Structure formats: C-alpha cells, structure tokens
PDB file of C-alpha atoms and ligand atoms in Angstrom:
ATOM      1  CA  MET A   1      -7.831 -32.682  -3.297  1.00 42.00           C
ATOM      2  CA  ALA A   2     -11.472 -32.496  -4.092  1.00 42.00           C
ATOM      3  CA  GLU A   3     -12.655 -33.482  -7.518  1.00 44.00           C
ATOM      4  CA  GLU A   4     -16.228 -33.108  -6.359  1.00 42.00           C
ATOM      5  CA  PRO A   5     -16.147 -29.388  -5.545  1.00 44.00           C
ATOM      6  CA  GLU A   6     -15.018 -28.756  -9.106  1.00 45.00           C
ATOM      7  CA  VAL A   7     -18.361 -30.004 -10.372  1.00 43.00           C
ATOM      8  CA  ASP A   8     -20.082 -27.852  -7.758  1.00 57.00           C
ATOM      9  CA  MET A   9     -18.000 -24.904  -8.814  1.00 57.00           C
ATOM     10  CA  ALA A  10     -19.220 -25.075 -12.377  1.00 60.00           C
ATOM     11  CA  ALA A  11     -22.831 -25.134 -11.178  1.00 62.00           C
ATOM     12  CA  GLU A  12     -22.195 -22.296  -8.769  1.00 59.00           C
ATOM     13  CA  VAL A  13     -20.603 -20.249 -11.469  1.00 62.00           C
ATOM     14  CA  ARG A  14     -23.531 -20.790 -13.827  1.00 61.00           C
ATOM     15  CA  ARG A  15     -25.797 -19.636 -11.023  1.00 62.00           C
ATOM     16  CA  ALA A  16     -23.690 -16.524 -10.502  1.00 60.00           C
ATOM     17  CA  MET A  17     -23.770 -15.829 -14.201  1.00 62.00           C
ATOM     18  CA  ARG A  18     -27.559 -16.045 -14.192  1.00 61.00           C
ATOM     19  CA  ILE A  19     -27.692 -13.531 -11.355  1.00 57.00           C
ATOM     20  CA  LEU A  20     -25.316 -11.343 -13.283  1.00 56.00           C
ATOM     21  CA  ASN A  21     -27.217 -11.642 -16.468  1.00 59.00           C
ATOM     22  CA  PRO A  22     -30.837 -12.600 -15.894  1.00 55.00           C
ATOM     23  CA  LYS A  23     -31.709 -12.412 -19.584  1.00 57.00           C
ATOM     24  CA  GLY A  24     -29.451 -15.377 -20.128  1.00 52.00           C
ATOM     25  CA  GLU A  25     -26.999 -13.456 -22.236  1.00 51.00           C
ATOM     26  CA  THR A  26     -24.071 -15.253 -20.679  1.00 50.00           C
ATOM     27  CA  GLU A  27     -21.878 -15.306 -23.735  1.00 60.00           C
ATOM     28  CA  VAL A  28     -19.251 -12.665 -24.157  1.00 75.00           C
ATOM     29  CA  PRO A  29     -17.643 -12.257 -27.559  1.00 81.00           C
ATOM     30  CA  ARG A  30     -14.377 -14.069 -28.167  1.00 89.00           C
ATOM     31  CA  PRO A  31     -11.759 -11.791 -29.689  1.00 94.00           C
ATOM     32  CA  THR A  32     -10.941 -12.222 -33.353  1.00 92.00           C
ATOM     33  CA  ALA A  33      -7.216 -12.176 -32.556  1.00 94.00           C
ATOM     34  CA  ARG A  34      -5.251 -13.000 -29.420  1.00 96.00           C
ATOM     35  CA  ARG A  35      -5.316 -10.152 -26.883  1.00 97.00           C
ATOM     36  CA  THR A  36      -2.263  -9.766 -24.689  1.00 98.00           C
ATOM     37  CA  MET A  37      -2.649  -7.602 -21.593  1.00 98.00           C
ATOM     38  CA  ALA A  38      -0.082  -6.641 -18.977  1.00 98.00           C
ATOM     39  CA  ILE A  39      -1.650  -6.042 -15.564  1.00 98.00           C
ATOM     40  CA  ALA A  40       0.723  -3.439 -14.227  1.00 98.00           C
ATOM     41  CA  ASN A  41       1.183  -0.944 -11.411  1.00 97.00           C
ATOM     42  CA  GLN A  42       4.504  -0.673  -9.612  1.00 95.00           C
ATOM     43  CA  LYS A  43       2.690  -0.158  -6.324  1.00 95.00           C
ATOM     44  CA  GLY A  44       2.306  -3.369  -4.360  1.00 94.00           C
ATOM     45  CA  GLY A  45      -1.020  -4.462  -2.953  1.00 94.00           C
ATOM     46  CA  VAL A  46      -3.277  -2.606  -5.396  1.00 96.00           C
ATOM     47  CA  GLY A  47      -4.993  -5.728  -6.675  1.00 97.00           C
ATOM     48  CA  LYS A  48      -2.902  -6.697  -9.716  1.00 98.00           C
ATOM     49  CA  THR A  49      -2.806 -10.379  -8.888  1.00 98.00           C
ATOM     50  CA  THR A  50      -6.381 -10.565  -7.606  1.00 98.00           C
ATOM     51  CA  SER A  51      -7.577  -8.876 -10.790  1.00 98.00           C
ATOM     52  CA  THR A  52      -5.451 -11.067 -13.067  1.00 98.00           C
ATOM     53  CA  VAL A  53      -6.707 -14.270 -11.456  1.00 98.00           C
ATOM     54  CA  ASN A  54     -10.365 -13.329 -11.307  1.00 97.00           C
ATOM     55  CA  ILE A  55     -10.588 -11.753 -14.747  1.00 97.00           C
ATOM     56  CA  ALA A  56      -8.789 -14.773 -16.207  1.00 98.00           C
ATOM     57  CA  VAL A  57     -11.196 -17.200 -14.538  1.00 96.00           C
ATOM     58  CA  SER A  58     -14.184 -15.083 -15.608  1.00 95.00           C
ATOM     59  CA  LEU A  59     -13.044 -14.958 -19.229  1.00 95.00           C
ATOM     60  CA  ALA A  60     -12.384 -18.700 -19.264  1.00 95.00           C
ATOM     61  CA  LEU A  61     -15.826 -19.414 -17.816  1.00 91.00           C
ATOM     62  CA  HIS A  62     -17.277 -17.291 -20.597  1.00 88.00           C
ATOM     63  CA  GLY A  63     -15.774 -19.740 -23.085  1.00 90.00           C
ATOM     64  CA  ASN A  64     -12.440 -18.089 -23.811  1.00 95.00           C
ATOM     65  CA  ARG A  65      -9.075 -19.803 -23.806  1.00 97.00           C
ATOM     66  CA  VAL A  66      -6.919 -17.857 -21.377  1.00 98.00           C
ATOM     67  CA  MET A  67      -3.256 -18.001 -20.404  1.00 98.00           C
ATOM     68  CA  VAL A  68      -2.052 -16.353 -17.196  1.00 98.00           C
ATOM     69  CA  ILE A  69       1.655 -15.589 -17.114  1.00 98.00           C
ATOM     70  CA  ASP A  70       2.850 -15.100 -13.564  1.00 98.00           C
ATOM     71  CA  LEU A  71       5.707 -12.626 -13.811  1.00 98.00           C
ATOM     72  CA  ASP A  72       6.075 -11.923 -10.093  1.00 97.00           C
ATOM     73  CA  PRO A  73       8.745 -14.020  -8.310  1.00 96.00           C
ATOM     74  CA  GLN A  74       6.374 -14.229  -5.343  1.00 96.00           C
ATOM     75  CA  GLY A  75       4.184 -16.487  -7.446  1.00 97.00           C
ATOM     76  CA  ASN A  76       0.913 -15.181  -6.034  1.00 97.00           C
ATOM     77  CA  ALA A  77      -1.036 -15.655  -9.255  1.00 97.00           C
ATOM     78  CA  SER A  78       0.169 -19.273  -9.436  1.00 97.00           C
ATOM     79  CA  THR A  79      -0.945 -19.795  -5.829  1.00 96.00           C
ATOM     80  CA  GLY A  80      -4.265 -18.092  -6.480  1.00 95.00           C
ATOM     81  CA  LEU A  81      -4.944 -20.461  -9.369  1.00 95.00           C
ATOM     82  CA  GLY A  82      -3.862 -23.484  -7.361  1.00 94.00           C
ATOM     83  CA  VAL A  83      -0.921 -24.168  -9.702  1.00 96.00           C
ATOM     84  CA  ASN A  84       2.197 -25.719  -8.239  1.00 95.00           C
ATOM     85  CA  HIS A  85       5.197 -23.391  -8.279  1.00 94.00           C
ATOM     86  CA  ASP A  86       7.906 -25.235  -6.338  1.00 94.00           C
ATOM     87  CA  VAL A  87      11.487 -24.661  -7.429  1.00 91.00           C
ATOM     88  CA  ASP A  88      11.373 -27.753  -9.637  1.00 91.00           C
ATOM     89  CA  THR A  89       8.287 -26.702 -11.559  1.00 95.00           C
ATOM     90  CA  PRO A  90       9.112 -25.413 -15.038  1.00 96.00           C
ATOM     91  CA  GLY A  91       7.680 -21.944 -15.480  1.00 97.00           C
ATOM     92  CA  VAL A  92       8.255 -18.473 -16.820  1.00 98.00           C
ATOM     93  CA  TYR A  93      11.869 -18.402 -15.625  1.00 97.00           C
ATOM     94  CA  GLU A  94      12.794 -21.203 -18.024  1.00 97.00           C
ATOM     95  CA  ALA A  95      11.033 -19.424 -20.874  1.00 97.00           C
ATOM     96  CA  LEU A  96      12.774 -16.101 -20.197  1.00 97.00           C
ATOM     97  CA  VAL A  97      16.245 -17.231 -19.255  1.00 96.00           C
ATOM     98  CA  HIS A  98      16.675 -20.567 -21.066  1.00 95.00           C
ATOM     99  CA  GLY A  99      14.387 -19.843 -23.991  1.00 96.00           C
ATOM    100  CA  SER A 100      12.183 -22.880 -23.254  1.00 97.00           C
ATOM    101  CA  PRO A 101       9.048 -22.969 -25.422  1.00 98.00           C
ATOM    102  CA  LEU A 102       5.959 -21.756 -23.577  1.00 98.00           C
ATOM    103  CA  SER A 103       4.228 -25.025 -24.411  1.00 97.00           C
ATOM    104  CA  ASP A 104       6.748 -26.776 -22.133  1.00 97.00           C
ATOM    105  CA  VAL A 105       6.060 -24.541 -19.140  1.00 98.00           C
ATOM    106  CA  THR A 106       2.294 -24.041 -19.395  1.00 98.00           C
ATOM    107  CA  HIS A 107       0.102 -25.849 -16.874  1.00 97.00           C
ATOM    108  CA  GLU A 108      -3.634 -26.471 -16.972  1.00 97.00           C
ATOM    109  CA  VAL A 109      -5.613 -24.876 -14.165  1.00 96.00           C
ATOM    110  CA  GLU A 110      -7.682 -27.559 -12.480  1.00 93.00           C
ATOM    111  CA  GLY A 111     -11.402 -27.004 -12.361  1.00 90.00           C
ATOM    112  CA  VAL A 112     -11.477 -24.219 -14.954  1.00 93.00           C
ATOM    113  CA  PRO A 113     -11.562 -25.549 -18.515  1.00 93.00           C
ATOM    114  CA  GLY A 114      -9.720 -23.343 -20.996  1.00 96.00           C
ATOM    115  CA  LEU A 115      -7.506 -21.714 -18.368  1.00 97.00           C
ATOM    116  CA  TYR A 116      -3.736 -22.177 -18.398  1.00 98.00           C
ATOM    117  CA  CYS A 117      -0.974 -20.802 -16.226  1.00 98.00           C
ATOM    118  CA  VAL A 118       2.741 -20.258 -16.695  1.00 98.00           C
ATOM    119  CA  PRO A 119       3.834 -20.242 -13.059  1.00 98.00           C
ATOM    120  CA  ALA A 120       6.549 -18.202 -11.373  1.00 98.00           C
ATOM    121  CA  THR A 121       9.042 -19.948  -9.142  1.00 96.00           C
ATOM    122  CA  ILE A 122      11.491 -18.310  -6.811  1.00 95.00           C
ATOM    123  CA  ASP A 123      14.136 -18.673  -9.567  1.00 95.00           C
ATOM    124  CA  LEU A 124      12.471 -15.715 -11.225  1.00 96.00           C
ATOM    125  CA  ALA A 125      13.873 -13.457  -8.509  1.00 94.00           C
ATOM    126  CA  GLY A 126      17.300 -13.856 -10.131  1.00 94.00           C
ATOM    127  CA  ALA A 127      16.091 -13.474 -13.702  1.00 95.00           C
ATOM    128  CA  GLU A 128      16.584  -9.701 -13.950  1.00 92.00           C
ATOM    129  CA  VAL A 129      20.264 -10.146 -13.129  1.00 93.00           C
ATOM    130  CA  GLU A 130      20.710 -13.238 -15.292  1.00 94.00           C
ATOM    131  CA  LEU A 131      19.169 -11.512 -18.289  1.00 94.00           C
ATOM    132  CA  VAL A 132      21.565  -8.579 -18.211  1.00 89.00           C
ATOM    133  CA  ASN A 133      23.920 -10.151 -20.732  1.00 89.00           C
ATOM    134  CA  VAL A 134      21.268 -11.778 -22.860  1.00 89.00           C
ATOM    135  CA  VAL A 135      20.581 -10.397 -26.345  1.00 88.00           C
ATOM    136  CA  ALA A 136      17.325  -8.431 -26.614  1.00 93.00           C
ATOM    137  CA  ARG A 137      16.679  -8.956 -22.937  1.00 96.00           C
ATOM    138  CA  GLU A 138      13.593  -6.728 -22.969  1.00 97.00           C
ATOM    139  CA  ALA A 139      11.922  -8.876 -25.595  1.00 97.00           C
ATOM    140  CA  ARG A 140      12.356 -12.376 -24.162  1.00 97.00           C
ATOM    141  CA  LEU A 141       8.704 -12.790 -23.252  1.00 98.00           C
ATOM    142  CA  GLN A 142       7.536 -11.306 -26.524  1.00 98.00           C
ATOM    143  CA  LYS A 143       9.711 -13.787 -28.382  1.00 97.00           C
ATOM    144  CA  ALA A 144       8.359 -16.697 -26.357  1.00 98.00           C
ATOM    145  CA  LEU A 145       4.767 -15.607 -26.983  1.00 98.00           C
ATOM    146  CA  ALA A 146       5.339 -14.988 -30.674  1.00 97.00           C
ATOM    147  CA  ALA A 147       6.624 -18.544 -31.028  1.00 97.00           C
ATOM    148  CA  TYR A 148       3.646 -19.998 -29.145  1.00 97.00           C
ATOM    149  CA  ASP A 149       0.959 -21.046 -31.580  1.00 93.00           C
ATOM    150  CA  GLY A 150      -1.489 -22.621 -29.131  1.00 94.00           C
ATOM    151  CA  GLU A 151      -5.021 -21.363 -29.556  1.00 94.00           C
ATOM    152  CA  ILE A 152      -5.345 -18.671 -26.892  1.00 97.00           C
ATOM    153  CA  ASP A 153      -7.806 -15.768 -26.813  1.00 97.00           C
ATOM    154  CA  TYR A 154      -6.297 -13.841 -23.906  1.00 98.00           C
ATOM    155  CA  VAL A 155      -2.843 -13.710 -22.392  1.00 98.00           C
ATOM    156  CA  LEU A 156      -2.894 -11.932 -19.022  1.00 98.00           C
ATOM    157  CA  ILE A 157       0.506 -11.063 -17.585  1.00 98.00           C
ATOM    158  CA  ASP A 158       0.611 -10.428 -13.840  1.00 98.00           C
ATOM    159  CA  CYS A 159       3.474  -7.971 -13.275  1.00 98.00           C
ATOM    160  CA  PRO A 160       5.650  -7.632 -10.175  1.00 98.00           C
ATOM    161  CA  PRO A 161       5.462  -4.448  -8.069  1.00 96.00           C
ATOM    162  CA  SER A 162       8.351  -2.700  -9.802  1.00 95.00           C
ATOM    163  CA  LEU A 163       9.234  -1.151 -13.130  1.00 94.00           C
ATOM    164  CA  GLY A 164      12.269  -3.369 -13.686  1.00 95.00           C
ATOM    165  CA  LEU A 165      13.173  -5.687 -16.536  1.00 96.00           C
ATOM    166  CA  LEU A 166      10.380  -8.167 -15.813  1.00 97.00           C
ATOM    167  CA  THR A 167       7.708  -5.492 -16.135  1.00 98.00           C
ATOM    168  CA  VAL A 168       9.445  -4.149 -19.238  1.00 97.00           C
ATOM    169  CA  ASN A 169       9.259  -7.660 -20.713  1.00 98.00           C
ATOM    170  CA  ALA A 170       5.522  -7.667 -20.032  1.00 98.00           C
ATOM    171  CA  LEU A 171       5.084  -4.245 -21.654  1.00 98.00           C
ATOM    172  CA  VAL A 172       7.049  -5.276 -24.724  1.00 98.00           C
ATOM    173  CA  ALA A 173       5.070  -8.504 -25.082  1.00 98.00           C
ATOM    174  CA  ALA A 174       1.656  -6.907 -24.547  1.00 98.00           C
ATOM    175  CA  LYS A 175      -0.562  -4.816 -26.730  1.00 97.00           C
ATOM    176  CA  GLU A 176      -2.684  -3.552 -23.871  1.00 98.00           C
ATOM    177  CA  VAL A 177      -2.056  -2.478 -20.304  1.00 98.00           C
ATOM    178  CA  LEU A 178      -4.642  -2.900 -17.566  1.00 98.00           C
ATOM    179  CA  ILE A 179      -3.898  -0.724 -14.554  1.00 98.00           C
ATOM    180  CA  PRO A 180      -5.664  -1.575 -11.300  1.00 98.00           C
ATOM    181  CA  ILE A 181      -6.086   1.461  -9.060  1.00 97.00           C
ATOM    182  CA  GLN A 182      -6.926   1.167  -5.399  1.00 95.00           C
ATOM    183  CA  CYS A 183      -9.640   3.550  -4.183  1.00 94.00           C
ATOM    184  CA  GLU A 184      -7.539   4.748  -1.254  1.00 89.00           C
ATOM    185  CA  TYR A 185      -5.112   7.428  -0.148  1.00 82.00           C
ATOM    186  CA  TYR A 186      -2.215   7.934  -2.548  1.00 84.00           C
ATOM    187  CA  ALA A 187      -4.113   6.000  -5.190  1.00 84.00           C
ATOM    188  CA  LEU A 188      -2.673   8.122  -7.961  1.00 87.00           C
ATOM    189  CA  GLU A 189       0.805   8.338  -6.504  1.00 87.00           C
ATOM    190  CA  GLY A 190       3.313   6.783  -8.867  1.00 88.00           C
ATOM    191  CA  LEU A 191       0.796   6.618 -11.686  1.00 93.00           C
ATOM    192  CA  GLY A 192       2.611   9.342 -13.619  1.00 93.00           C
ATOM    193  CA  GLN A 193       5.806   7.355 -13.444  1.00 94.00           C
ATOM    194  CA  LEU A 194       4.047   4.226 -14.662  1.00 96.00           C
ATOM    195  CA  LEU A 195       2.497   6.080 -17.600  1.00 96.00           C
ATOM    196  CA  GLN A 196       5.874   7.609 -18.428  1.00 96.00           C
ATOM    197  CA  ASN A 197       7.462   4.151 -18.497  1.00 96.00           C
ATOM    198  CA  ILE A 198       4.694   2.870 -20.716  1.00 97.00           C
ATOM    199  CA  GLU A 199       5.339   5.796 -23.088  1.00 97.00           C
ATOM    200  CA  LEU A 200       9.052   4.996 -23.116  1.00 96.00           C
ATOM    201  CA  VAL A 201       8.415   1.361 -24.000  1.00 97.00           C
ATOM    202  CA  LYS A 202       5.926   2.491 -26.599  1.00 97.00           C
ATOM    203  CA  SER A 203       8.314   4.868 -28.312  1.00 97.00           C
ATOM    204  CA  HIS A 204      11.370   2.599 -28.276  1.00 96.00           C
ATOM    205  CA  LEU A 205      10.280  -1.002 -28.115  1.00 96.00           C
ATOM    206  CA  ASN A 206       6.584  -1.565 -28.790  1.00 97.00           C
ATOM    207  CA  GLU A 207       4.659   1.081 -30.671  1.00 97.00           C
ATOM    208  CA  ARG A 208       1.355  -0.810 -30.570  1.00 96.00           C
ATOM    209  CA  LEU A 209       1.175  -0.642 -26.758  1.00 97.00           C
ATOM    210  CA  ARG A 210      -1.679   1.298 -25.170  1.00 96.00           C
ATOM    211  CA  VAL A 211      -3.338   1.612 -21.803  1.00 97.00           C
ATOM    212  CA  SER A 212      -6.691   0.110 -22.690  1.00 97.00           C
ATOM    213  CA  THR A 213      -8.209  -0.459 -19.274  1.00 97.00           C
ATOM    214  CA  ILE A 214      -8.292   0.931 -15.767  1.00 97.00           C
ATOM    215  CA  LEU A 215     -10.002  -1.043 -13.032  1.00 98.00           C
ATOM    216  CA  LEU A 216     -10.903   0.529  -9.700  1.00 97.00           C
ATOM    217  CA  THR A 217     -10.336  -1.900  -6.842  1.00 97.00           C
ATOM    218  CA  MET A 218     -10.851  -2.088  -3.073  1.00 96.00           C
ATOM    219  CA  TYR A 219     -13.702   0.382  -3.177  1.00 96.00           C
ATOM    220  CA  ASP A 220     -15.136   0.928   0.282  1.00 95.00           C
ATOM    221  CA  LYS A 221     -18.530   2.525  -0.044  1.00 89.00           C
ATOM    222  CA  ARG A 222     -18.488   3.654   3.588  1.00 91.00           C
ATOM    223  CA  THR A 223     -15.740   6.140   2.862  1.00 91.00           C
ATOM    224  CA  LYS A 224     -16.096   9.428   1.056  1.00 93.00           C
ATOM    225  CA  LEU A 225     -12.551   9.012  -0.121  1.00 93.00           C
ATOM    226  CA  ALA A 226     -13.354   6.015  -2.339  1.00 95.00           C
ATOM    227  CA  ASP A 227     -15.966   8.078  -4.085  1.00 94.00           C
ATOM    228  CA  GLN A 228     -13.522  10.957  -4.556  1.00 93.00           C
ATOM    229  CA  VAL A 229     -10.874   8.669  -6.004  1.00 94.00           C
ATOM    230  CA  GLU A 230     -13.406   7.178  -8.382  1.00 95.00           C
ATOM    231  CA  LYS A 231     -14.507  10.618  -9.588  1.00 94.00           C
ATOM    232  CA  GLU A 232     -10.943  11.770 -10.020  1.00 93.00           C
ATOM    233  CA  VAL A 233      -9.864   8.674 -11.952  1.00 95.00           C
ATOM    234  CA  ARG A 234     -12.948   8.803 -14.197  1.00 96.00           C
ATOM    235  CA  GLY A 235     -12.347  12.507 -14.738  1.00 94.00           C
ATOM    236  CA  HIS A 236      -8.768  11.893 -15.875  1.00 92.00           C
ATOM    237  CA  PHE A 237      -9.132   8.670 -17.793  1.00 94.00           C
ATOM    238  CA  ASP A 238     -12.708   8.753 -18.951  1.00 92.00           C
ATOM    239  CA  GLU A 239     -13.848   5.823 -21.037  1.00 93.00           C
ATOM    240  CA  ILE A 240     -10.944   3.482 -20.387  1.00 96.00           C
ATOM    241  CA  VAL A 241     -12.126   3.133 -16.774  1.00 97.00           C
ATOM    242  CA  LEU A 242     -14.380   0.092 -16.465  1.00 97.00           C
ATOM    243  CA  GLU A 243     -17.902   0.719 -15.148  1.00 96.00           C
ATOM    244  CA  SER A 244     -17.522  -2.238 -12.839  1.00 96.00           C
ATOM    245  CA  VAL A 245     -15.775  -1.290  -9.586  1.00 97.00           C
ATOM    246  CA  VAL A 246     -14.390  -4.004  -7.306  1.00 97.00           C
ATOM    247  CA  PRO A 247     -15.449  -3.572  -3.668  1.00 97.00           C
ATOM    248  CA  ARG A 248     -13.199  -4.106  -0.698  1.00 96.00           C
ATOM    249  CA  SER A 249     -14.243  -7.521   0.538  1.00 95.00           C
ATOM    250  CA  VAL A 250     -12.886 -10.027   2.998  1.00 95.00           C
ATOM    251  CA  ARG A 251     -14.083 -12.879   0.775  1.00 95.00           C
ATOM    252  CA  LEU A 252     -11.781 -11.637  -1.990  1.00 96.00           C
ATOM    253  CA  SER A 253      -8.777 -11.752   0.313  1.00 95.00           C
ATOM    254  CA  GLU A 254      -9.684 -15.225   1.615  1.00 96.00           C
ATOM    255  CA  ALA A 255      -9.995 -16.990  -1.734  1.00 95.00           C
ATOM    256  CA  PRO A 256      -6.257 -17.281  -2.590  1.00 93.00           C
ATOM    257  CA  GLY A 257      -5.707 -19.117   0.700  1.00 92.00           C
ATOM    258  CA  TYR A 258      -7.746 -21.950  -0.838  1.00 91.00           C
ATOM    259  CA  GLY A 259      -5.969 -21.786  -4.198  1.00 90.00           C
ATOM    260  CA  GLN A 260      -9.173 -20.428  -5.684  1.00 92.00           C
ATOM    261  CA  SER A 261     -10.567 -17.421  -7.464  1.00 94.00           C
ATOM    262  CA  ILE A 262     -13.478 -15.564  -5.898  1.00 95.00           C
ATOM    263  CA  ILE A 263     -15.573 -16.797  -8.812  1.00 92.00           C
ATOM    264  CA  THR A 264     -15.167 -20.373  -7.640  1.00 90.00           C
ATOM    265  CA  TYR A 265     -14.798 -19.674  -3.902  1.00 92.00           C
ATOM    266  CA  ASP A 266     -17.907 -17.538  -3.445  1.00 93.00           C
ATOM    267  CA  PRO A 267     -19.610 -17.075  -6.808  1.00 90.00           C
ATOM    268  CA  ALA A 268     -22.588 -15.137  -5.510  1.00 89.00           C
ATOM    269  CA  SER A 269     -20.449 -12.566  -3.684  1.00 93.00           C
ATOM    270  CA  LYS A 270     -20.209  -8.956  -4.827  1.00 94.00           C
ATOM    271  CA  GLY A 271     -16.521  -9.398  -5.590  1.00 96.00           C
ATOM    272  CA  ALA A 272     -17.236 -12.321  -7.919  1.00 95.00           C
ATOM    273  CA  LEU A 273     -20.010 -10.470  -9.705  1.00 93.00           C
ATOM    274  CA  ARG A 274     -17.911  -7.341 -10.182  1.00 95.00           C
ATOM    275  CA  TYR A 275     -15.050  -9.354 -11.647  1.00 96.00           C
ATOM    276  CA  LEU A 276     -17.408 -11.245 -13.959  1.00 94.00           C
ATOM    277  CA  GLU A 277     -18.784  -7.893 -15.100  1.00 94.00           C
ATOM    278  CA  ALA A 278     -15.314  -6.415 -15.518  1.00 96.00           C
ATOM    279  CA  ALA A 279     -14.331  -9.376 -17.703  1.00 95.00           C
ATOM    280  CA  ALA A 280     -17.481  -8.995 -19.791  1.00 93.00           C
ATOM    281  CA  GLU A 281     -16.730  -5.290 -20.265  1.00 94.00           C
ATOM    282  CA  ILE A 282     -13.169  -6.036 -21.331  1.00 95.00           C
ATOM    283  CA  ALA A 283     -14.416  -8.603 -23.813  1.00 94.00           C
ATOM    284  CA  LYS A 284     -17.090  -6.327 -25.235  1.00 90.00           C
ATOM    285  CA  ARG A 285     -14.837  -3.282 -25.470  1.00 88.00           C
ATOM    286  CA  GLY A 286     -12.116  -5.194 -27.234  1.00 82.00           C
ATOM    287  CA  ALA A 287     -14.377  -6.943 -29.652  1.00 53.00           C
ATOM    288  CA  GLY A 288     -14.929  -4.257 -32.176  1.00 44.00           C
ATOM    289  CA  ARG A 289     -16.517  -1.407 -30.235  1.00 38.00           C
ATOM    290  CA  THR A 290     -14.449   1.630 -30.964  1.00 37.00           C
ATOM    291  CA  THR A 291     -14.041   4.063 -28.136  1.00 38.00           C
ATOM    292  CA  ASN A 292     -13.365   7.493 -29.621  1.00 38.00           C
ATOM    293  CA  GLY A 293     -11.374   5.898 -32.366  1.00 35.00           C
ATOM    294  CA  LYS A 294      -8.827   4.638 -29.864  1.00 36.00           C
ATOM    295  CA  ASN A 295      -9.285   0.927 -30.488  1.00 35.00           C
TER     296      ASN A 295
HETATM  297  P1  LIG B 301      -0.838  -6.818  -5.965  1.00 79.57           P
HETATM  298  O1  LIG B 301      -0.750  -7.993  -6.865  1.00 79.57           O
HETATM  299  O2  LIG B 301      -1.052  -5.534  -6.694  1.00 79.57           O
HETATM  300  O3  LIG B 301       0.309  -6.742  -5.026  1.00 79.57           O
HETATM  301  P2  LIG B 301      -2.965  -8.281  -4.649  1.00 79.57           P
HETATM  302  O4  LIG B 301      -3.969  -8.622  -5.688  1.00 79.57           O
HETATM  303  O5  LIG B 301      -2.017  -9.357  -4.237  1.00 79.57           O
HETATM  304  O6  LIG B 301      -2.148  -6.982  -5.069  1.00 79.57           O
HETATM  305  O7  LIG B 301      -3.756  -7.729  -3.393  1.00 79.57           O
HETATM  306  C1  LIG B 301      -3.076  -7.355  -2.206  1.00 79.57           C
HETATM  307  C2  LIG B 301      -3.790  -7.934  -0.993  1.00 79.57           C
HETATM  308  O8  LIG B 301      -5.100  -7.402  -0.893  1.00 79.57           O
HETATM  309  C3  LIG B 301      -3.957  -9.433  -1.069  1.00 79.57           C
HETATM  310  O9  LIG B 301      -3.858  -9.961   0.220  1.00 79.57           O
HETATM  311  C4  LIG B 301      -5.368  -9.619  -1.607  1.00 79.57           C
HETATM  312  O10 LIG B 301      -5.944 -10.841  -1.199  1.00 79.57           O
HETATM  313  C5  LIG B 301      -6.080  -8.436  -1.003  1.00 79.57           C
HETATM  314  N1  LIG B 301      -7.141  -7.906  -1.881  1.00 79.57           N
HETATM  315  C6  LIG B 301      -7.101  -7.715  -3.220  1.00 79.57           C
HETATM  316  N2  LIG B 301      -8.234  -7.174  -3.672  1.00 79.57           N
HETATM  317  C7  LIG B 301      -9.040  -7.015  -2.582  1.00 79.57           C
HETATM  318  C8  LIG B 301     -10.368  -6.496  -2.386  1.00 79.57           C
HETATM  319  N3  LIG B 301     -11.077  -6.017  -3.395  1.00 79.57           N
HETATM  320  N4  LIG B 301     -10.856  -6.494  -1.117  1.00 79.57           N
HETATM  321  C9  LIG B 301     -10.123  -6.958  -0.088  1.00 79.57           C
HETATM  322  N5  LIG B 301      -8.891  -7.456  -0.208  1.00 79.57           N
HETATM  323  C10 LIG B 301      -8.336  -7.489  -1.435  1.00 79.57           C
HETATM  324 MG1  LIG B 302       0.788  -9.370  -7.142  1.00 79.57          MG
END
C-alpha cells in the first residue's frame, strides 16, 4: 500500500501549511510538559474522532510527538489513522484489562512521523464489564500513562459516545478536556450532563482536570442555525472556544475511508486548514499564554 503517496503527502502538507501561514511561521510551540487531553462528548457523531485524528496529525506535522489512544470499541480513530485493529492486535484493551505496558501496545502511524496510536479492538466492548472487579478501575488508563516514559508531547484520547467507565478512565487520565460541539439542532443537549460528570471526576478522582477547549464542528455557513449555535456557545464558554471553526465538508467524511486524515487526504481543503489552525491554537494556548488566569 503506497509508499510513494507518503512522500507526496509530506509535500502537500508543507504546501497547505504555507497557505495557512504565508509568513512561514509554520512552527508551533512544543509544550514544556506532556499534555493529556480527553476528546469527549457522550453524543455520537459530533466529530470527536474526526477532531482527534486531524488535530493529532496536525500537531505531529508541526513537529510534536503525539499519541492517540483510541478508547472507542468501534475503533474509528484507529481506522482513520490507518492502524490495524483486528482482534489479534494488541491495543488499549490489553493495557486497561491486563495491565500491559503502553509501549507494548503502541503502533507507529505510517506516513506521519512522530504520530503513534494505541488502537481499539472489539475486545474493548467487554472491558467495562471486565473491569468491574479490578482495583482502582477508574484509574487504569492513568496508571498506564503514568508508567509510560516515552517522549510524548500530546496524548489525545478519543472517547466513546457514552459516560461509562471508559470515558471516566479518560477523564481520570487527562488534565484537559476538549469538547467538540456540532453546529446543529440540539447541539447543547446533554452538555450539562457532560459538564456535571467532569465536575464529579474532578472533585473525587482528578482535581487537576479542566475543560480547556471547545471546538465547533460541522458548521454549515448556509444555515442561520450554525451561526446561532456559534454565538450561543461563544457566549457561554467565551475564550475556551477555539477561533477556528470546522466546516461541514464531504471531503472530511471521505478521508477515513482511505485510512487517512483530511490533512493528508486533501491538504488544501477548508477542513484541513481549519484543523491545522485549531491545532496551532491549542498549541499556542497551552504553551504559556494565560487565559484569565485559568491556565
Ligand atoms: P464521533 O466520534 O463524535 O462519533 P465522528 O468524528 O466519527 O463523530 O463523525 C461522525 C460522522 O460525521 C463521520 O462519518 C465523519 O466522517 C463525519 N464528519 C465528521 N466531521 C465532519 C465534518 N466537519 N463535515 C462532514 N462530515 C463530518
Ligand atoms: Mg468516534
């Protein structure tokens, strides 16, 4: 499967980055310490996986070392990164349930230097039940990450569409939560419940947790509604909402079918540019700039 396009990809991506940043300021700061972000929203289909994959690829292409942990038994992030996740592939299930070291279950993502993936296999679907009798079952992922001393700048955890034990593991392991919000009807439905769960985890299991980032996705500029949702979300959440808004785009939905990110599949597309910008914002915000003393 195509070694040649990988070379092309790198060139395409550099081109996209020049479009994005004509002054040639293509570097984004690397964080001084590892940043661990859970990409969470219990609603399905809001863009969690698409955002995880494309932000991870963008950060890696900016020179960061990035680990994606696929915590959804459907394995969509693994698919999107072109990482094998057959039943026999060691992945996050082994780390959570058997306590395997992350270094044993981490796979390199082909074509994107510095990007690694801990895939999800279908075994993960049983993990919530299997973990019930395990000691400190909410902190299995945190423990695995704490023991992992590989040099990684960002850990992005793609959560499943529920608030069950897998998502709790992500929230206990993370320091930051990134919530993707779809610019559509019922966008804010369920958000209160998510925030409440985050508060619960924060007060009982992980006091350093905070919602650092909200990303608006699937913005359709032809609809008034998208604009209303954007205004409402910015009104409520203010500076944690990224400036970059991801448009609804067919190209974005096609890319995973080729085991690719939009950045490599169609680097000059709006979707690719918005994700590259979103990643740059995340990097810049986290690297020292204090937002109202919240950092
Ligand atoms: P989640 O992980 O929250 O369930 P996904 O990222 O898998 O959501 O997105 C749900 C579906 O919508 C997928 O088929 C994906 O390819 C598609 N999709 C995601 N973002 C966009 C977008 N900005 N425009 C069009 N389709 C999108
Ligand atoms: Mg998903």
